[in-house]
Amino acid sequence: MQTKIILPEDKLPKQWYNIIPDLPGPLAPVISPRTGEPVTPEELLAIFPPAILEQEMSSQRWIDIPEQVRDIYTMWRPSPMFRAHRLEKALGTPAKIYYKYEGVSPAGSHKPNSAIPQAFYNKQAGIKRLATETGAGQWGSSLSLACSLFGLECTVYMVKVSYFQKPYRKSMMQMWGATVYPSPSEMTEAGRAALAENPDSNGSLGLAISEAVEDAATHGDTNYALGSVLNHVCMHQTVIGLEAIEQMKMVGDYPDVVIACCGGGSNFAGLAFPFLADKSAGKQVRCLAVEPASCPTLTKGVYDFDYGDTAKLGPIAKMYTLGHDFMPPGIHAGGLRYHGESPLVSQLYNAGLIEARAVMQTGCFEGAILFAKTEGIVPAPESSHAVRAAIDEALLAKEEGKEKTILFNLSGHGFMDMTAYDNYLAGNLEDYEYPAEMVQESLKHLPKVKL
Amino acid sequence: MQTKIILPEDKLPKQWYNIIPDLPGPLAPVISPRTGEPVTPEELLAIFPPAILEQEMSSQRWIDIPEQVRDIYTMWRPSPMFRAHRLEKALGTPAKIYYKYEGVSPAGSHKPNSAIPQAFYNKQAGIKRLATETGAGQWGSSLSLACSLFGLECTVYMVKVSYFQKPYRKSMMQMWGATVYPSPSEMTEAGRAALAENPDSNGSLGLAISEAVEDAATHGDTNYALGSVLNHVCMHQTVIGLEAIEQMKMVGDYPDVVIACCGGGSNFAGLAFPFLADKSAGKQVRCLAVEPASCPTLTKGVYDFDYGDTAKLGPIAKMYTLGHDFMPPGIHAGGLRYHGESPLVSQLYNAGLIEARAVMQTGCFEGAILFAKTEGIVPAPESSHAVRAAIDEALLAKEEGKEKTILFNLSGHGFMDMTAYDNYLAGNLEDYEYPAEMVQESLKHLPKVKL
């Protein structure tokens, strides 16, 4: 009974898949908050290196992965795929459940897939320091690792609620040499303004982005790196899905549905985009993005132009949004607390090419513990959203007496999130559905964009 | 440039290697603390299942790994080996450094290699619950996982200093369904006696063993499981070295020295024993056991009969010991705080067939951080002892201008030990060499054994 599906190192993808040329229509332009006009390359070059900017705009379907990046990828890639025999048995389902496991990266999640090339291209461009934000700490630790490997300095603005909920993540970044500030911080105008308004602010990913962008924009030797949302980040993550397709071939199977949790969208994109493009199996796979009911961007947001950050410093993009001043509660899946969504994922969802579902956090932890007790691995709270949805799909298959092949991305491990499990086991976690009327209130503040 | 050396799943060892028939002389008998005579099988059957007892005494060189155990091993085995190109470069050493990585197991260390078969044989014997102790929490979490997979209950007595230093480890055990008590606890006579003497006791592995053994001995449906020291535990761990030999063959190399940290000895035994027995390369490898200067069992202890536990409930064995009432300081490598040592490792050390070295904890953390910055992986504090010694061997090779092939076991990751890294980075960790005169004091209390 084969459990692990291991792709040989020489099958590590040589190119990333860029979905832009395969979209159902042109991408809406990104708008400058300063001019209200489409953003110019010059504005973006203040915070991004040329190679990243080129990737962000590229209409080339396949983009070469530099050798130096592939070399570091091999530290943990190709990542393993597992058949969840024990979970299937515990559920009594006729469905086959596979999962791709990204928790084997040194930082413990899929995030280094983009942190490594971003650090590489910035180093190449002569940049000395990268500034970034982090929610759960997965991205911040991944960029800290990447900067350490390429000899760059790293400054991380960590959403305050996560800074205190996940002290180990902070320590990990510091161990890799990064400087970490709880956001809102006193280091930036955006942070000071937020603190003046509410000294006890929990922070948000949108606000932390404002701080990091401001830091990069105001320091010549410093660039900004974003861990999700943007096109190039989604593209870097496609190594996940590209490997998964090969691994599925190795066992002669193919998924009916692929499932990933969805915050900014890069993790979902990484698994789903290559499957959306794959015609080899002669069938179309369902792609399901899973988000928290407390931050229901796709399922309760609107598809419109909005700021990517709270302080309105970053570009305006057309995406699903809950409003840039949406302030999510301090749920444990800190990586899924973003008000917006990747424009790529948004366009696909709007076109009906992918599905979305919002789930409650206690159901996610319940699923994660069943998973840990059967498959051994402790899922990250973010990944537990995909676990929950995979279990629900498997239970539905059981109810309907149907065979089905499910593949989900276990995007990270939860070794550093045990406080959340503690709270769940102690019965201290509450479910929370973000009220529609509060979303409506936030949506009143969308920027006016005329094209 | 190949980084990962991946052994195919069909090369997972089918047998464990038992070193007993290859020892330089007969093993000293194990003595009953009750009778002062060699312990009888009946006494041991009160706490161990027959299959484990048979393995403990076996003079068979190769012992079959049950299919059900191999099946679970494949969740993470064969474990990867890495060539540490980046660390070598950072050190500027002519030495080649390889490491076997056991942190890929669901519990994050090598410990499940023995927890899985122990749970299997106990389940097979109709046992309902296992009681055990844990230092750093690595063994306790591994047994919790194993019990969860085989449907057994699990009670863990966790050394109090680790219970508070490593709360995430405790949560992990609870997540897998175990009941965890800080030791000394109120649950046992041994615990109550220790608390009466010193209510603020930090606990020790020896004392926690007393509690677990008492729990098992006083409950008919409960057995005891030990995570190190005993012959069968060392044997279960030999999958590490057996795989490593195959992986070395895959790259056409062979180590001059193999290095592992050494607490109770099973991790060291797991890597080193198969290499001691291996004649395929036509050369004898040096085997180096690394221990903390604060608990220097091999380098400062005596080779004599001593109790395995503080309360003198468990058997008396001939081993290197610091004395059963040795109370180590609360250093961060909780898994290396045991006063005794595997009798197998002890005999080999006494016969001059292996080497030992004691290292200071700040040097270990310094090495671990260099390792994390170059190789990515965050080492467990215990494993950092092997990292330190490997770095020192590589620096010596540089000094001497000699080529050398070094293999060490990175026995676990440090994701759950970030508090220790925090303390190190903040300059709060102190080095401590256990004073020879205090060892001498403890050694006055060795049991009198006449054979």
PDB file of N, CA, C and O in Angstrom, chain A residues 244-282:
ATOM      1  N   ALA A 244       2.430  18.173  -8.653  1.00  0.00           N
ATOM      2  CA  ALA A 244       1.284  17.318  -8.293  1.00  0.00           C
ATOM      3  C   ALA A 244       0.756  16.568  -9.509  1.00  0.00           C
ATOM      4  O   ALA A 244       0.380  15.389  -9.412  1.00  0.00           O
ATOM      5  N   ILE A 245       0.718  17.239 -10.649  1.00  0.00           N
ATOM      6  CA  ILE A 245       0.251  16.572 -11.873  1.00  0.00           C
ATOM      7  C   ILE A 245       1.149  15.380 -12.198  1.00  0.00           C
ATOM      8  O   ILE A 245       0.677  14.282 -12.502  1.00  0.00           O
ATOM      9  N   GLU A 246       2.470  15.580 -12.078  1.00  0.00           N
ATOM     10  CA  GLU A 246       3.412  14.475 -12.336  1.00  0.00           C
ATOM     11  C   GLU A 246       3.232  13.351 -11.323  1.00  0.00           C
ATOM     12  O   GLU A 246       3.324  12.164 -11.666  1.00  0.00           O
ATOM     13  N   GLN A 247       3.002  13.728 -10.074  1.00  0.00           N
ATOM     14  CA  GLN A 247       2.842  12.710  -9.028  1.00  0.00           C
ATOM     15  C   GLN A 247       1.563  11.906  -9.228  1.00  0.00           C
ATOM     16  O   GLN A 247       1.531  10.698  -8.996  1.00  0.00           O
ATOM     17  N   MET A 248       0.508  12.598  -9.680  1.00  0.00           N
ATOM     18  CA  MET A 248      -0.740  11.894  -9.983  1.00  0.00           C
ATOM     19  C   MET A 248      -0.511  10.881 -11.104  1.00  0.00           C
ATOM     20  O   MET A 248      -1.020   9.756 -11.054  1.00  0.00           O
ATOM     21  N   LYS A 249       0.266  11.304 -12.100  1.00  0.00           N
ATOM     22  CA  LYS A 249       0.584  10.384 -13.197  1.00  0.00           C
ATOM     23  C   LYS A 249       1.318   9.153 -12.677  1.00  0.00           C
ATOM     24  O   LYS A 249       1.096   8.036 -13.153  1.00  0.00           O
ATOM     25  N   MET A 250       2.229   9.365 -11.717  1.00  0.00           N
ATOM     26  CA  MET A 250       3.017   8.252 -11.185  1.00  0.00           C
ATOM     27  C   MET A 250       2.136   7.158 -10.593  1.00  0.00           C
ATOM     28  O   MET A 250       2.511   5.981 -10.609  1.00  0.00           O
ATOM     29  N   VAL A 251       0.983   7.528 -10.031  1.00  0.00           N
ATOM     30  CA  VAL A 251       0.093   6.508  -9.459  1.00  0.00           C
ATOM     31  C   VAL A 251      -1.106   6.235 -10.369  1.00  0.00           C
ATOM     32  O   VAL A 251      -2.041   5.523  -9.988  1.00  0.00           O
ATOM     33  N   GLY A 252      -1.084   6.813 -11.573  1.00  0.00           N
ATOM     34  CA  GLY A 252      -2.145   6.533 -12.535  1.00  0.00           C
ATOM     35  C   GLY A 252      -3.516   7.011 -12.090  1.00  0.00           C
ATOM     36  O   GLY A 252      -4.526   6.361 -12.349  1.00  0.00           O
ATOM     37  N   ASP A 253      -3.543   8.122 -11.401  1.00  0.00           N
ATOM     38  CA  ASP A 253      -4.819   8.653 -10.917  1.00  0.00           C
ATOM     39  C   ASP A 253      -4.938  10.119 -11.340  1.00  0.00           C
ATOM     40  O   ASP A 253      -3.971  10.701 -11.864  1.00  0.00           O
ATOM     41  N   TYR A 254      -6.114  10.700 -11.142  1.00  0.00           N
ATOM     42  CA  TYR A 254      -6.296  12.115 -11.472  1.00  0.00           C
ATOM     43  C   TYR A 254      -7.422  12.664 -10.592  1.00  0.00           C
ATOM     44  O   TYR A 254      -8.436  11.991 -10.394  1.00  0.00           O
ATOM     45  N   PRO A 255      -7.253  13.875 -10.053  1.00  0.00           N
ATOM     46  CA  PRO A 255      -8.279  14.381  -9.132  1.00  0.00           C
ATOM     47  C   PRO A 255      -9.555  14.830  -9.841  1.00  0.00           C
ATOM     48  O   PRO A 255      -9.506  15.347 -10.962  1.00  0.00           O
ATOM     49  N   ASP A 256     -10.693  14.618  -9.164  1.00  0.00           N
ATOM     50  CA  ASP A 256     -11.952  15.233  -9.604  1.00  0.00           C
ATOM     51  C   ASP A 256     -12.055  16.643  -9.044  1.00  0.00           C
ATOM     52  O   ASP A 256     -12.682  17.507  -9.635  1.00  0.00           O
ATOM     53  N   VAL A 257     -11.450  16.827  -7.866  1.00  0.00           N
ATOM     54  CA  VAL A 257     -11.485  18.149  -7.254  1.00  0.00           C
ATOM     55  C   VAL A 257     -10.142  18.422  -6.590  1.00  0.00           C
ATOM     56  O   VAL A 257      -9.555  17.523  -5.980  1.00  0.00           O
ATOM     57  N   VAL A 258      -9.610  19.633  -6.766  1.00  0.00           N
ATOM     58  CA  VAL A 258      -8.428  20.051  -6.017  1.00  0.00           C
ATOM     59  C   VAL A 258      -8.841  21.180  -5.081  1.00  0.00           C
ATOM     60  O   VAL A 258      -9.644  22.042  -5.437  1.00  0.00           O
ATOM     61  N   ILE A 259      -8.286  21.142  -3.873  1.00  0.00           N
ATOM     62  CA  ILE A 259      -8.743  22.001  -2.779  1.00  0.00           C
ATOM     63  C   ILE A 259      -7.544  22.682  -2.126  1.00  0.00           C
ATOM     64  O   ILE A 259      -6.537  22.039  -1.844  1.00  0.00           O
ATOM     65  N   ALA A 260      -7.671  23.976  -1.881  1.00  0.00           N
ATOM     66  CA  ALA A 260      -6.619  24.677  -1.141  1.00  0.00           C
ATOM     67  C   ALA A 260      -7.236  25.808  -0.347  1.00  0.00           C
ATOM     68  O   ALA A 260      -8.268  26.367  -0.746  1.00  0.00           O
ATOM     69  N   CYS A 261      -6.606  26.141   0.773  1.00  0.00           N
ATOM     70  CA  CYS A 261      -7.083  27.297   1.523  1.00  0.00           C
ATOM     71  C   CYS A 261      -6.706  28.553   0.752  1.00  0.00           C
ATOM     72  O   CYS A 261      -5.797  28.546  -0.079  1.00  0.00           O
ATOM     73  N   CYS A 262      -7.450  29.628   1.026  1.00  0.00           N
ATOM     74  CA  CYS A 262      -7.284  30.822   0.213  1.00  0.00           C
ATOM     75  C   CYS A 262      -7.340  32.071   1.088  1.00  0.00           C
ATOM     76  O   CYS A 262      -8.359  32.362   1.712  1.00  0.00           O
ATOM     77  N   GLY A 263      -6.202  32.765   1.173  1.00  0.00           N
ATOM     78  CA  GLY A 263      -6.149  34.050   1.867  1.00  0.00           C
ATOM     79  C   GLY A 263      -5.944  35.107   0.805  1.00  0.00           C
ATOM     80  O   GLY A 263      -6.877  35.618   0.212  1.00  0.00           O
ATOM     81  N   GLY A 264      -4.682  35.385   0.494  1.00  0.00           N
ATOM     82  CA  GLY A 264      -4.372  36.252  -0.639  1.00  0.00           C
ATOM     83  C   GLY A 264      -4.465  35.511  -1.960  1.00  0.00           C
ATOM     84  O   GLY A 264      -4.568  36.118  -3.016  1.00  0.00           O
ATOM     85  N   GLY A 265      -4.412  34.193  -1.925  1.00  0.00           N
ATOM     86  CA  GLY A 265      -4.663  33.396  -3.117  1.00  0.00           C
ATOM     87  C   GLY A 265      -3.494  32.624  -3.696  1.00  0.00           C
ATOM     88  O   GLY A 265      -3.698  31.776  -4.561  1.00  0.00           O
ATOM     89  N   SER A 266      -2.265  32.867  -3.227  1.00  0.00           N
ATOM     90  CA  SER A 266      -1.122  32.253  -3.917  1.00  0.00           C
ATOM     91  C   SER A 266      -1.042  30.746  -3.683  1.00  0.00           C
ATOM     92  O   SER A 266      -0.614  29.999  -4.559  1.00  0.00           O
ATOM     93  N   ASN A 267      -1.441  30.320  -2.504  1.00  0.00           N
ATOM     94  CA  ASN A 267      -1.413  28.891  -2.205  1.00  0.00           C
ATOM     95  C   ASN A 267      -2.438  28.154  -3.072  1.00  0.00           C
ATOM     96  O   ASN A 267      -2.135  27.131  -3.689  1.00  0.00           O
ATOM     97  N   PHE A 268      -3.625  28.726  -3.143  1.00  0.00           N
ATOM     98  CA  PHE A 268      -4.660  28.147  -4.007  1.00  0.00           C
ATOM     99  C   PHE A 268      -4.200  28.153  -5.463  1.00  0.00           C
ATOM    100  O   PHE A 268      -4.305  27.150  -6.181  1.00  0.00           O
ATOM    101  N   ALA A 269      -3.683  29.295  -5.902  1.00  0.00           N
ATOM    102  CA  ALA A 269      -3.220  29.412  -7.290  1.00  0.00           C
ATOM    103  C   ALA A 269      -2.150  28.379  -7.588  1.00  0.00           C
ATOM    104  O   ALA A 269      -2.141  27.757  -8.657  1.00  0.00           O
ATOM    105  N   GLY A 270      -1.236  28.197  -6.639  1.00  0.00           N
ATOM    106  CA  GLY A 270      -0.117  27.288  -6.843  1.00  0.00           C
ATOM    107  C   GLY A 270      -0.554  25.872  -7.134  1.00  0.00           C
ATOM    108  O   GLY A 270      -0.003  25.202  -8.011  1.00  0.00           O
ATOM    109  N   LEU A 271      -1.577  25.415  -6.442  1.00  0.00           N
ATOM    110  CA  LEU A 271      -2.084  24.069  -6.715  1.00  0.00           C
ATOM    111  C   LEU A 271      -3.026  24.057  -7.913  1.00  0.00           C
ATOM    112  O   LEU A 271      -2.927  23.202  -8.791  1.00  0.00           O
ATOM    113  N   ALA A 272      -3.941  25.029  -7.967  1.00  0.00           N
ATOM    114  CA  ALA A 272      -5.052  24.941  -8.919  1.00  0.00           C
ATOM    115  C   ALA A 272      -4.692  25.364 -10.346  1.00  0.00           C
ATOM    116  O   ALA A 272      -5.149  24.732 -11.307  1.00  0.00           O
ATOM    117  N   PHE A 273      -3.895  26.419 -10.522  1.00  0.00           N
ATOM    118  CA  PHE A 273      -3.662  26.951 -11.873  1.00  0.00           C
ATOM    119  C   PHE A 273      -3.130  25.887 -12.837  1.00  0.00           C
ATOM    120  O   PHE A 273      -3.646  25.756 -13.960  1.00  0.00           O
ATOM    121  N   PRO A 274      -2.110  25.117 -12.442  1.00  0.00           N
ATOM    122  CA  PRO A 274      -1.636  24.099 -13.394  1.00  0.00           C
ATOM    123  C   PRO A 274      -2.712  23.070 -13.737  1.00  0.00           C
ATOM    124  O   PRO A 274      -2.760  22.575 -14.870  1.00  0.00           O
ATOM    125  N   PHE A 275      -3.589  22.757 -12.800  1.00  0.00           N
ATOM    126  CA  PHE A 275      -4.663  21.813 -13.098  1.00  0.00           C
ATOM    127  C   PHE A 275      -5.704  22.429 -14.031  1.00  0.00           C
ATOM    128  O   PHE A 275      -6.274  21.748 -14.869  1.00  0.00           O
ATOM    129  N   LEU A 276      -5.961  23.738 -13.868  1.00  0.00           N
ATOM    130  CA  LEU A 276      -6.900  24.404 -14.771  1.00  0.00           C
ATOM    131  C   LEU A 276      -6.382  24.343 -16.206  1.00  0.00           C
ATOM    132  O   LEU A 276      -7.157  24.228 -17.158  1.00  0.00           O
ATOM    133  N   ALA A 277      -5.056  24.416 -16.337  1.00  0.00           N
ATOM    134  CA  ALA A 277      -4.451  24.437 -17.675  1.00  0.00           C
ATOM    135  C   ALA A 277      -4.209  23.043 -18.233  1.00  0.00           C
ATOM    136  O   ALA A 277      -4.013  22.880 -19.436  1.00  0.00           O
ATOM    137  N   ASP A 278      -4.208  22.050 -17.343  1.00  0.00           N
ATOM    138  CA  ASP A 278      -3.800  20.706 -17.765  1.00  0.00           C
ATOM    139  C   ASP A 278      -4.898  20.023 -18.572  1.00  0.00           C
ATOM    140  O   ASP A 278      -6.032  19.878 -18.113  1.00  0.00           O
ATOM    141  N   LYS A 279      -4.563  19.652 -19.778  1.00  0.00           N
ATOM    142  CA  LYS A 279      -5.542  18.963 -20.617  1.00  0.00           C
ATOM    143  C   LYS A 279      -5.197  17.477 -20.739  1.00  0.00           C
ATOM    144  O   LYS A 279      -5.895  16.726 -21.415  1.00  0.00           O
ATOM    145  N   SER A 280      -4.133  17.046 -20.064  1.00  0.00           N
ATOM    146  CA  SER A 280      -3.613  15.697 -20.286  1.00  0.00           C
ATOM    147  C   SER A 280      -4.617  14.617 -19.894  1.00  0.00           C
ATOM    148  O   SER A 280      -4.632  13.537 -20.467  1.00  0.00           O
ATOM    149  N   ALA A 281      -5.471  14.901 -18.910  1.00  0.00           N
ATOM    150  CA  ALA A 281      -6.379  13.853 -18.442  1.00  0.00           C
ATOM    151  C   ALA A 281      -7.696  13.860 -19.205  1.00  0.00           C
ATOM    152  O   ALA A 281      -8.539  12.989 -19.004  1.00  0.00           O
ATOM    153  N   GLY A 282      -7.865  14.853 -20.076  1.00  0.00           N
ATOM    154  CA  GLY A 282      -9.096  14.907 -20.866  1.00  0.00           C
ATOM    155  C   GLY A 282     -10.335  15.209 -20.044  1.00  0.00           C
ATOM    156  O   GLY A 282     -11.453  14.967 -20.468  1.00  0.00           O
TER     157      GLY A 282
END
